[in-house]
Coordinates of C-alpha atoms in Angstrom, one line a residue:
M1292 CA 83.4 -98.0 -43.7
A1293 CA 80.5 -99.9 -42.2
E1294 CA 78.1 -97.1 -43.3
M1295 CA 79.5 -97.3 -46.9
V1296 CA 78.9 -101.0 -47.0
K1297 CA 75.4 -100.6 -45.6
S1298 CA 74.6 -97.9 -48.1
T1299 CA 75.9 -100.0 -51.0
T1300 CA 74.0 -103.1 -50.0
S1301 CA 70.8 -101.2 -49.4
S1302 CA 70.9 -99.6 -52.8
G1303 CA 71.3 -102.9 -54.5
P1304 CA 67.7 -104.1 -54.5
R1305 CA 66.5 -100.6 -55.5
T1306 CA 68.9 -100.6 -58.5
A1307 CA 67.8 -104.1 -59.4
E1308 CA 64.1 -103.1 -59.1
A1309 CA 64.7 -100.0 -61.2
N1310 CA 66.5 -102.1 -63.8
A1311 CA 63.7 -104.6 -63.9
V1312 CA 61.1 -101.8 -64.5
T1313 CA 63.4 -100.3 -67.2
R1314 CA 63.8 -103.6 -68.9
F1315 CA 60.0 -104.2 -68.8
F1316 CA 59.2 -100.8 -70.5
R1317 CA 62.0 -101.4 -73.0
A1318 CA 60.7 -104.8 -73.9
T1319 CA 57.1 -103.8 -74.2
E1320 CA 57.9 -100.5 -75.8
I1321 CA 55.2 -98.8 -73.8
D1322 CA 55.3 -95.0 -74.0
T1323 CA 56.0 -93.9 -70.4
R1324 CA 54.4 -90.4 -71.1
L1325 CA 51.3 -92.1 -72.3
L1326 CA 51.3 -94.4 -69.3
G1327 CA 51.7 -91.4 -67.0
M1328 CA 48.6 -89.8 -68.6
I1329 CA 46.6 -93.0 -68.0
G1330 CA 47.8 -93.0 -64.4
A1331 CA 46.7 -89.3 -64.0
L1332 CA 43.3 -90.2 -65.6
I1333 CA 42.8 -93.1 -63.2
I1334 CA 43.6 -90.8 -60.2
I1335 CA 41.1 -88.2 -61.6
W1336 CA 38.4 -90.8 -62.0
I1337 CA 38.9 -92.3 -58.5
G1338 CA 39.1 -88.8 -56.9
F1339 CA 35.8 -87.7 -58.5
H1340 CA 34.2 -91.0 -57.7
I1341 CA 34.9 -90.4 -54.0
I1342 CA 34.0 -86.7 -54.1
T1343 CA 30.6 -87.4 -55.9
G1344 CA 29.6 -90.2 -53.6
G1345 CA 30.0 -92.9 -56.1
L1346 CA 28.4 -91.2 -59.1
F1347 CA 31.4 -90.9 -61.4
L1348 CA 32.5 -94.4 -62.1
T1349 CA 29.0 -95.7 -63.1
P1350 CA 28.1 -97.1 -66.5
R1351 CA 25.8 -94.2 -67.1
N1352 CA 28.3 -91.5 -66.5
L1353 CA 31.2 -93.3 -68.3
W1354 CA 28.9 -93.9 -71.3
N1355 CA 27.9 -90.2 -71.4
L1356 CA 31.6 -89.2 -70.8
S1357 CA 32.6 -91.2 -73.9
V1358 CA 30.0 -89.5 -76.1
Q1359 CA 30.8 -86.0 -74.8
T1360 CA 34.5 -86.5 -75.5
T1361 CA 34.0 -87.3 -79.2
D1362 CA 33.8 -83.7 -80.5
I1363 CA 37.1 -82.6 -79.0
A1364 CA 38.8 -86.0 -79.6
I1365 CA 38.1 -85.8 -83.3
M1366 CA 39.3 -82.2 -83.7
T1367 CA 42.4 -82.7 -81.6
T1368 CA 43.7 -85.3 -84.0
G1369 CA 44.0 -82.6 -86.6
M1370 CA 45.3 -80.1 -84.1
V1371 CA 48.2 -82.4 -83.4
L1372 CA 49.4 -82.1 -87.0
I1373 CA 49.0 -78.3 -87.0
I1374 CA 50.9 -77.8 -83.7
V1375 CA 53.6 -80.3 -84.9
T1376 CA 54.3 -78.0 -87.8
R1377 CA 54.7 -75.0 -85.4
N1378 CA 51.3 -73.5 -86.3
I1379 CA 48.1 -73.1 -84.3
D1380 CA 44.4 -73.0 -85.2
L1381 CA 42.2 -70.8 -83.0
S1382 CA 39.2 -71.0 -85.3
V1383 CA 38.1 -74.7 -84.9
G1384 CA 35.3 -73.9 -82.5
S1385 CA 33.8 -71.2 -84.8
V1386 CA 34.3 -73.5 -87.8
L1387 CA 32.4 -76.2 -86.0
G1388 CA 29.6 -73.7 -85.2
L1389 CA 29.3 -72.5 -88.8
C1390 CA 29.4 -76.0 -90.3
G1391 CA 26.8 -77.1 -87.8
M1392 CA 24.5 -74.2 -88.8
I1393 CA 25.0 -74.9 -92.5
M1394 CA 24.1 -78.6 -92.0
G1395 CA 21.1 -77.6 -89.8
V1396 CA 19.7 -75.2 -92.4
T1397 CA 20.4 -77.6 -95.2
Q1398 CA 18.3 -80.5 -93.8
A1399 CA 15.7 -78.4 -91.9
K1400 CA 14.9 -75.7 -94.5
I1401 CA 16.5 -76.2 -97.9
L1402 CA 16.2 -80.0 -98.7
P1403 CA 12.6 -80.5 -97.5
E1404 CA 11.5 -78.2 -100.4
Y1405 CA 13.1 -80.5 -103.0
I1406 CA 13.2 -84.1 -101.6
G1407 CA 11.1 -83.9 -98.5
F1408 CA 12.1 -84.0 -94.9
D1409 CA 12.1 -87.8 -94.5
S1410 CA 14.1 -88.6 -97.6
P1411 CA 16.8 -91.3 -97.0
F1412 CA 19.2 -89.0 -98.9
T1413 CA 18.8 -86.0 -96.6
W1414 CA 21.5 -87.0 -94.1
V1415 CA 24.0 -87.9 -96.9
I1416 CA 23.6 -84.7 -98.7
T1417 CA 23.7 -82.7 -95.5
L1418 CA 26.9 -84.4 -94.3
I1419 CA 28.6 -83.9 -97.7
I1420 CA 27.8 -80.2 -97.8
G1421 CA 29.1 -79.8 -94.2
L1422 CA 32.3 -81.6 -95.0
I1423 CA 32.8 -79.5 -98.2
A1424 CA 32.2 -76.3 -96.2
G1425 CA 34.7 -77.3 -93.5
G1426 CA 37.3 -78.3 -96.1
L1427 CA 36.9 -75.0 -98.0
I1428 CA 37.2 -72.9 -94.9
G1429 CA 40.3 -74.8 -93.8
T1430 CA 41.8 -74.5 -97.3
F1431 CA 41.2 -70.8 -97.4
Q1432 CA 42.9 -70.2 -94.1
G1433 CA 45.8 -72.5 -95.1
M1434 CA 46.3 -70.6 -98.3
I1435 CA 46.6 -67.3 -96.5
I1436 CA 49.1 -68.8 -94.0
A1437 CA 51.2 -70.6 -96.6
F1438 CA 51.3 -68.2 -99.5
L1439 CA 50.7 -64.8 -98.0
N1440 CA 53.0 -65.6 -95.0
V1441 CA 50.5 -64.3 -92.4
P1442 CA 51.1 -66.0 -89.1
S1443 CA 48.6 -68.8 -88.3
F1444 CA 47.8 -67.2 -85.0
I1445 CA 46.6 -64.1 -86.6
V1446 CA 44.7 -65.8 -89.5
T1447 CA 42.9 -68.2 -87.2
L1448 CA 42.2 -65.6 -84.6
G1449 CA 40.5 -63.6 -87.3
G1450 CA 38.8 -66.8 -88.4
L1451 CA 37.5 -67.2 -84.9
L1452 CA 35.7 -63.9 -85.2
V1453 CA 34.7 -64.1 -88.8
W1454 CA 33.2 -67.6 -88.8
R1455 CA 31.4 -67.0 -85.5
G1456 CA 29.8 -63.9 -87.0
A1457 CA 28.9 -65.8 -90.2
T1458 CA 27.2 -68.5 -88.0
W1459 CA 24.9 -65.8 -86.7
L1460 CA 24.3 -64.3 -90.1
V1461 CA 23.1 -67.6 -91.6
T1462 CA 19.9 -67.5 -89.6
S1463 CA 20.1 -64.1 -87.9
G1464 CA 20.7 -65.8 -84.6
Q1465 CA 17.8 -68.3 -84.8
T1466 CA 18.2 -71.9 -83.6
V1467 CA 17.4 -74.4 -86.3
A1468 CA 15.6 -77.7 -85.4
P1469 CA 14.7 -80.5 -85.6
M1470 CA 17.2 -82.6 -87.5
D1471 CA 16.7 -85.5 -89.8
Q1472 CA 16.0 -88.8 -88.0
T1473 CA 18.8 -90.7 -89.6
F1474 CA 21.2 -87.8 -89.1
R1475 CA 20.5 -87.9 -85.4
I1476 CA 22.0 -91.4 -85.1
M1477 CA 25.5 -89.7 -85.2
G1478 CA 24.7 -88.0 -82.0
G1479 CA 24.3 -91.0 -79.8
G1480 CA 21.4 -91.7 -77.5
A1481 CA 19.1 -94.7 -77.6
E1482 CA 18.8 -94.5 -81.4
G1483 CA 22.5 -93.7 -81.9
S1484 CA 24.0 -96.8 -80.3
I1485 CA 24.6 -100.3 -81.7
G1486 CA 23.2 -102.5 -78.8
A1487 CA 24.8 -105.3 -76.9
T1488 CA 25.2 -107.9 -79.6
W1489 CA 26.9 -105.6 -82.2
S1490 CA 29.0 -104.1 -79.4
W1491 CA 30.5 -107.5 -78.6
I1492 CA 31.0 -108.2 -82.3
V1493 CA 32.9 -104.9 -82.7
G1494 CA 34.9 -105.6 -79.5
I1495 CA 35.9 -109.1 -80.7
A1496 CA 36.8 -107.7 -84.1
A1497 CA 38.9 -105.0 -82.5
C1498 CA 40.8 -107.6 -80.4
L1499 CA 41.5 -109.6 -83.6
F1500 CA 42.7 -106.4 -85.3
V1501 CA 45.1 -105.7 -82.4
I1502 CA 46.4 -109.3 -82.5
A1503 CA 46.8 -109.2 -86.2
S1504 CA 48.7 -105.8 -85.9
I1505 CA 51.1 -107.2 -83.3
I1506 CA 51.8 -110.3 -85.5
G1507 CA 52.2 -108.2 -88.6
S1508 CA 54.5 -105.8 -86.9
R1509 CA 56.7 -108.7 -85.7
H1510 CA 56.9 -110.1 -89.2
Q1511 CA 57.8 -106.7 -90.6
R1512 CA 60.6 -106.3 -88.1
R1513 CA 62.0 -109.7 -88.8
R1514 CA 61.8 -109.0 -92.6
F1515 CA 63.8 -105.8 -92.3
G1516 CA 66.2 -107.0 -89.6
F1517 CA 64.9 -104.8 -86.9
P1518 CA 65.0 -105.9 -83.2
R1519 CA 61.8 -107.6 -82.1
R1520 CA 60.0 -107.6 -78.8
P1521 CA 60.3 -110.7 -76.6
I1522 CA 57.5 -113.2 -77.1
W1523 CA 56.2 -112.6 -73.5
A1524 CA 55.9 -108.9 -74.3
E1525 CA 53.8 -109.6 -77.4
Y1526 CA 51.5 -111.8 -75.3
F1527 CA 51.3 -109.2 -72.6
L1528 CA 50.4 -106.4 -75.0
A1529 CA 47.8 -108.6 -76.7
I1530 CA 46.1 -109.7 -73.5
L1531 CA 46.2 -106.2 -72.0
S1532 CA 44.7 -104.6 -75.1
C1533 CA 41.9 -107.2 -75.4
F1534 CA 41.1 -106.9 -71.7
L1535 CA 40.7 -103.1 -72.0
I1536 CA 38.6 -103.4 -75.2
L1537 CA 36.3 -106.1 -73.8
G1538 CA 36.1 -104.2 -70.5
A1539 CA 35.0 -101.0 -72.2
V1540 CA 32.3 -103.0 -74.2
S1541 CA 31.1 -104.6 -71.0
I1542 CA 30.7 -101.1 -69.4
A1543 CA 28.8 -99.8 -72.4
N1544 CA 26.5 -102.8 -72.3
S1545 CA 25.8 -102.3 -68.6
Y1546 CA 24.0 -99.0 -69.3
Y1547 CA 20.3 -99.5 -70.1
W1548 CA 17.6 -97.5 -71.9
P1549 CA 15.4 -95.4 -69.6
I1550 CA 12.0 -97.0 -68.8
N1551 CA 9.9 -94.6 -70.9
I1552 CA 12.1 -95.2 -74.0
A1553 CA 12.1 -98.9 -73.4
K1554 CA 8.3 -99.0 -73.0
K1555 CA 7.8 -97.0 -76.2
Y1556 CA 10.2 -99.4 -78.0
A1557 CA 8.2 -102.4 -76.7
E1558 CA 4.9 -100.9 -77.8
T1559 CA 6.2 -100.1 -81.3
N1560 CA 7.6 -103.6 -81.8
N1561 CA 4.7 -105.4 -80.0
I1562 CA 6.9 -106.8 -77.3
P1563 CA 5.1 -107.7 -74.0
W1564 CA 6.2 -105.7 -71.1
P1565 CA 7.5 -108.0 -68.3
E1566 CA 6.8 -107.3 -64.6
T1567 CA 10.5 -106.8 -63.9
G1568 CA 10.9 -104.3 -66.8
L1569 CA 12.8 -104.6 -70.0
D1570 CA 16.6 -104.1 -69.9
I1571 CA 17.8 -102.9 -73.3
P1572 CA 21.6 -102.1 -73.3
Y1573 CA 22.8 -99.0 -75.1
G1574 CA 26.0 -100.6 -76.2
I1575 CA 28.7 -98.6 -77.9
A1576 CA 27.6 -95.1 -79.1
V1577 CA 27.8 -94.4 -82.8
P1578 CA 29.8 -91.1 -82.2
V1579 CA 32.3 -93.0 -80.2
L1580 CA 32.8 -95.4 -83.1
I1581 CA 33.2 -92.5 -85.5
A1582 CA 35.9 -91.0 -83.2
I1583 CA 37.7 -94.3 -83.0
V1584 CA 37.7 -94.7 -86.8
V1585 CA 38.9 -91.1 -87.2
G1586 CA 41.7 -91.7 -84.7
I1587 CA 42.8 -94.9 -86.5
I1588 CA 42.8 -93.1 -89.9
M1589 CA 44.7 -90.1 -88.5
T1590 CA 47.2 -92.3 -86.9
F1591 CA 47.7 -94.1 -90.2
I1592 CA 48.2 -90.7 -92.0
A1593 CA 50.6 -89.5 -89.4
T1594 CA 52.8 -92.6 -89.1
R1595 CA 52.4 -94.5 -92.4
L1596 CA 52.0 -92.1 -95.2
R1597 CA 54.6 -89.8 -96.8
F1598 CA 52.4 -86.8 -95.9
G1599 CA 52.7 -87.6 -92.2
R1600 CA 56.5 -87.9 -92.5
Y1601 CA 56.6 -84.5 -94.2
V1602 CA 54.5 -83.0 -91.4
F1603 CA 56.9 -84.1 -88.7
A1604 CA 59.9 -83.2 -90.9
I1605 CA 58.6 -79.6 -91.2
G1606 CA 58.0 -79.4 -87.5
G1607 CA 61.5 -80.6 -86.7
N1608 CA 63.3 -78.2 -89.1
P1609 CA 61.2 -76.2 -91.6
E1610 CA 64.3 -74.9 -93.5
A1611 CA 65.8 -78.3 -93.8
A1612 CA 62.5 -79.8 -95.0
E1613 CA 62.2 -77.2 -97.7
L1614 CA 65.8 -77.7 -98.8
A1615 CA 65.1 -81.5 -99.0
G1616 CA 62.4 -80.8 -101.6
I1617 CA 59.3 -80.9 -99.5
K1618 CA 56.6 -78.5 -100.7
T1619 CA 56.1 -77.1 -97.2
R1620 CA 53.5 -74.6 -98.3
W1621 CA 51.1 -77.2 -99.9
V1622 CA 51.6 -79.4 -96.8
T1623 CA 50.5 -76.5 -94.7
V1624 CA 47.4 -76.0 -96.9
R1625 CA 46.5 -79.7 -96.7
I1626 CA 46.9 -79.7 -92.9
F1627 CA 44.4 -76.8 -92.4
A1628 CA 42.0 -78.3 -95.0
L1629 CA 42.1 -81.6 -93.1
M1630 CA 41.5 -79.6 -89.8
G1631 CA 38.4 -78.0 -91.4
I1632 CA 37.0 -81.4 -92.4
L1633 CA 37.5 -82.8 -88.9
A1634 CA 35.8 -79.7 -87.5
A1635 CA 32.8 -80.5 -89.8
I1636 CA 32.7 -84.1 -88.6
A1637 CA 32.6 -82.8 -85.0
A1638 CA 29.9 -80.3 -86.0
A1639 CA 27.8 -83.2 -87.4
I1640 CA 28.1 -85.1 -84.2
S1641 CA 27.4 -82.0 -82.0
T1642 CA 24.3 -81.0 -84.1
A1643 CA 23.0 -84.5 -84.1
R1644 CA 23.4 -84.8 -80.4
L1645 CA 21.6 -81.5 -79.7
N1646 CA 19.0 -82.2 -82.4
A1647 CA 19.5 -78.5 -83.3
A1648 CA 21.9 -76.1 -84.7
T1649 CA 22.6 -73.2 -82.4
N1650 CA 24.8 -70.1 -82.5
S1651 CA 26.7 -71.1 -79.3
Q1652 CA 27.9 -74.4 -80.7
G1653 CA 31.7 -74.8 -80.5
T1654 CA 32.2 -71.9 -78.1
L1655 CA 35.6 -72.3 -76.5
D1656 CA 36.1 -75.6 -78.2
E1657 CA 39.3 -74.3 -79.8
L1658 CA 40.9 -73.9 -76.3
Y1659 CA 39.8 -77.4 -75.2
T1660 CA 41.1 -78.8 -78.5
I1661 CA 44.5 -77.2 -78.1
A1662 CA 44.7 -78.1 -74.4
A1663 CA 43.9 -81.8 -75.2
A1664 CA 46.7 -81.9 -77.8
V1665 CA 49.2 -80.3 -75.4
I1666 CA 48.2 -82.4 -72.4
G1667 CA 48.5 -85.4 -74.8
G1668 CA 52.2 -84.7 -75.3
T1669 CA 52.2 -82.5 -78.4
S1670 CA 55.0 -80.0 -78.1
L1671 CA 54.2 -76.4 -78.9
A1672 CA 57.8 -76.1 -80.1
G1673 CA 56.8 -78.5 -83.0
G1674 CA 58.1 -81.8 -84.2
T1675 CA 56.6 -84.0 -81.5
G1676 CA 53.1 -85.4 -80.9
T1677 CA 50.9 -88.5 -81.1
I1678 CA 47.2 -89.0 -82.1
A1679 CA 46.6 -91.5 -79.3
G1680 CA 48.0 -89.1 -76.7
A1681 CA 45.9 -86.2 -77.9
M1682 CA 42.7 -88.3 -77.8
L1683 CA 43.6 -89.4 -74.3
G1684 CA 44.2 -85.7 -73.5
A1685 CA 40.6 -85.0 -74.7
L1686 CA 39.3 -87.7 -72.4
V1687 CA 41.3 -86.1 -69.5
M1688 CA 39.8 -82.7 -70.2
Q1689 CA 36.3 -84.0 -70.5
S1690 CA 36.7 -86.1 -67.3
L1691 CA 37.7 -82.9 -65.4
Q1692 CA 34.6 -81.1 -66.7
S1693 CA 32.2 -83.9 -66.1
G1694 CA 33.6 -84.6 -62.6
M1695 CA 33.3 -80.9 -61.7
V1696 CA 29.7 -80.8 -62.9
L1697 CA 28.8 -83.8 -60.8
A1698 CA 30.6 -82.3 -57.9
H1699 CA 28.6 -79.1 -58.3
V1700 CA 31.7 -76.9 -58.9
D1701 CA 30.8 -73.4 -60.0
T1702 CA 31.5 -72.6 -63.7
P1703 CA 34.1 -69.9 -63.0
L1704 CA 36.1 -72.3 -60.8
Q1705 CA 35.9 -74.9 -63.6
S1706 CA 37.6 -72.5 -65.9
V1707 CA 40.3 -71.9 -63.3
V1708 CA 41.0 -75.6 -63.0
V1709 CA 41.1 -76.2 -66.8
G1710 CA 43.4 -73.2 -67.3
T1711 CA 45.7 -74.4 -64.5
V1712 CA 45.9 -77.9 -65.9
L1713 CA 46.8 -76.5 -69.3
V1714 CA 49.7 -74.4 -67.9
V1715 CA 51.0 -77.3 -65.8
A1716 CA 50.9 -79.5 -68.9
V1717 CA 52.9 -77.1 -70.9
W1718 CA 55.4 -76.7 -68.0
L1719 CA 55.8 -80.5 -67.8
D1720 CA 56.4 -80.7 -71.5
T1721 CA 59.1 -78.1 -71.2
V1722 CA 60.8 -80.0 -68.4
Y1723 CA 60.5 -83.3 -70.3
R1724 CA 62.1 -81.8 -73.4
A1725 CA 64.9 -80.2 -71.4
R1726 CA 65.7 -83.5 -69.7
A1727 CA 65.6 -85.3 -73.0
K1728 CA 68.3 -83.1 -74.4

């Protein structure tokens, strides 16, 4: 009897603590799976920081990490919608390579003959042609999948081989360089970042946007009679979001231009060189801003537009969606067309960062894109997935790669680690869905 009383009383505080945690997450409506990913990311960062002797969590590495993540982060936003509809796209890496080569040839070989190499319209025309090429490739593959009923796995596997071969045929395997100066801004670097002042302006604007979104969401819930979060939860989310945004801006502004680049900038602008040197912050990189804008737009498409609702309806039950009047075939075509456009955007960033178009661009990117989406919580069974989770998954994947490079891990072992992480992520998703049922 005494043991029973002791057991009951000892479990009381634990139950109360568990209830408090549950109430907190219920009040703030924080996605626990997303929070778990953030926890895993923090563990990865701290682990690599210790292993690399303090090299990982530095402004320089974190800035480079953010830029290196953009390609996969952009493409994985489209991969979410494709996987949600129970399809797959194995060709995105090859599409990236082909679009990058098309944009490279356009600005380095074709346009200079007509408007000159330094024309202010070069980068615009190049980008438009690349986006059109990516959209047409995606539409072509989507039409085959939707109207010829060929499985997406087979179509995109064929596309992986076809578009990679086409990339080589465009220039017979030659590398195309250099790129237009304005076009290179999309790749990051000293020229492709917005500096400290504009970074703070963007950070403050982002904080105001978050606060306005929270207020707007609360008004919408009250208008339609939906339950609202407690006031303290609204304040907590606003403060936490602003803290993270301004913290990221502070880190970006803590990374300075190399001395040689700073000296060249000072000479060009007739700025006297001080004895202590000239500290010029990079600020937020342009490709990071592009990825954030793409993420916001894709989130809006997936959660606010009718098209997004159709996508998740098809993933939940394709037959029911078709019986409900949804034109499932055309939705499929649009998803793959959108994926092609996103691959072209990623190709522009990759080509601008390399200042060249190469035949190896995008190699294995399809695997990293799919892995990022799955790690981010997108279910391969369809019907479930978030854009934010997938982009966070891309950051996890790139953090693993960057950390292993700094730790001097051999390339074959890097592949082993990435493959293991992917399998574990799918297994955890299977366990999570089984428990949810």
